[in-house]
């Protein structure tokens, strides 16, 4: 049985929490505290409106503990953190709260912010949730730097997957980012560049939310199976132009490889490398558009190809859902976490986010 302790910290007072409450959280006779009183032994619920929120969490208890935090639609928000007996460890992150809380065309989910406490021995000492100031959707106030959003535009290999055992790199990415940078995952299962641009719940919803300085990572290829090269290229250019129109910074991401080995142990085939039935080499087109339009490129195809080949036919099975579903396209939690780490490394290496804004290790 997992051990769990709740010990309210004197350092984080209820008065401070109440002072930080948004006006919209006040109802039915007064505000509800956005703190430890909103938590049970395994989860926390905060009745807040859609927006961007900073979460400061204090981990630890009387015995040794190890705690991870996920939230909303199975998003990994804090990696499992070990704390010795009697110790405390403070961690912070920024989280996007929206409706629908997961895939844009999926179920609405539950209102407010929901967090789940996991790990081998979770222990929560205290927690504080406050609106991100300044709010990412309203810009800076008082000269302070705005909370930065990382928008994700993609398909089922990127989206907030609603059910186990499925997971995506976009779903696992938030755990690598510190307070001040949040992930707004608008990827949606089954989408191509054609459908993403055409569905009013997708691009037409995302583009108005983009603010100057926000990153928009675009990975669409897996479902462009019947899209010709001219159309595919034009769609990518439309997305790039739309991000720049709002002052955002587009980042093109080549798709993760399919786990489809040749007899020689390589992935040098069209199925693995996302070449569609019309002969359109999606990663090559993405690289070409990035170069022509001076757009940062995360070559996730090359990075995942090298990793999967290095692990080999057997070792790479754990990255995907091969054992569970005979699925060589979608990733396990383990694989999604590893691939998200590759994205994090590229964000830092290309100076797209400050090194201090990410968690490493």
PDB file of C-alpha atoms in Angstrom, residues 30 85 116 133 140 153 184 205 242 249 268 283 296 302 339 341:
ATOM      1  CA  UNK A  30     -16.782  33.567   0.184  1.00  0.00           C
ATOM      2  CA  UNK A  85      12.305  11.040   6.067  1.00  0.00           C
ATOM      3  CA  UNK A 116      -3.274  13.482  -9.062  1.00  0.00           C
ATOM      4  CA  UNK A 133       0.819  36.739 -12.968  1.00  0.00           C
ATOM      5  CA  UNK A 140       2.362  41.716 -18.899  1.00  0.00           C
ATOM      6  CA  UNK A 153      -0.343  21.517 -32.734  1.00  0.00           C
ATOM      7  CA  UNK A 184      -1.118  24.340 -23.966  1.00  0.00           C
ATOM      8  CA  UNK A 205      -9.419  28.230 -31.890  1.00  0.00           C
ATOM      9  CA  UNK A 242      -0.584  32.277 -38.866  1.00  0.00           C
ATOM     10  CA  UNK A 249       7.390  31.849 -32.772  1.00  0.00           C
ATOM     11  CA  UNK A 268      15.227   3.043 -43.726  1.00  0.00           C
ATOM     12  CA  UNK A 283      10.026  14.903 -42.835  1.00  0.00           C
ATOM     13  CA  UNK A 296      13.403  26.603 -36.137  1.00  0.00           C
ATOM     14  CA  UNK A 302      16.133  11.869 -36.978  1.00  0.00           C
ATOM     15  CA  UNK A 339      10.680  11.339 -26.647  1.00  0.00           C
ATOM     16  CA  UNK A 341      13.041  14.549 -23.246  1.00  0.00           C
TER      17      UNK A 341
END
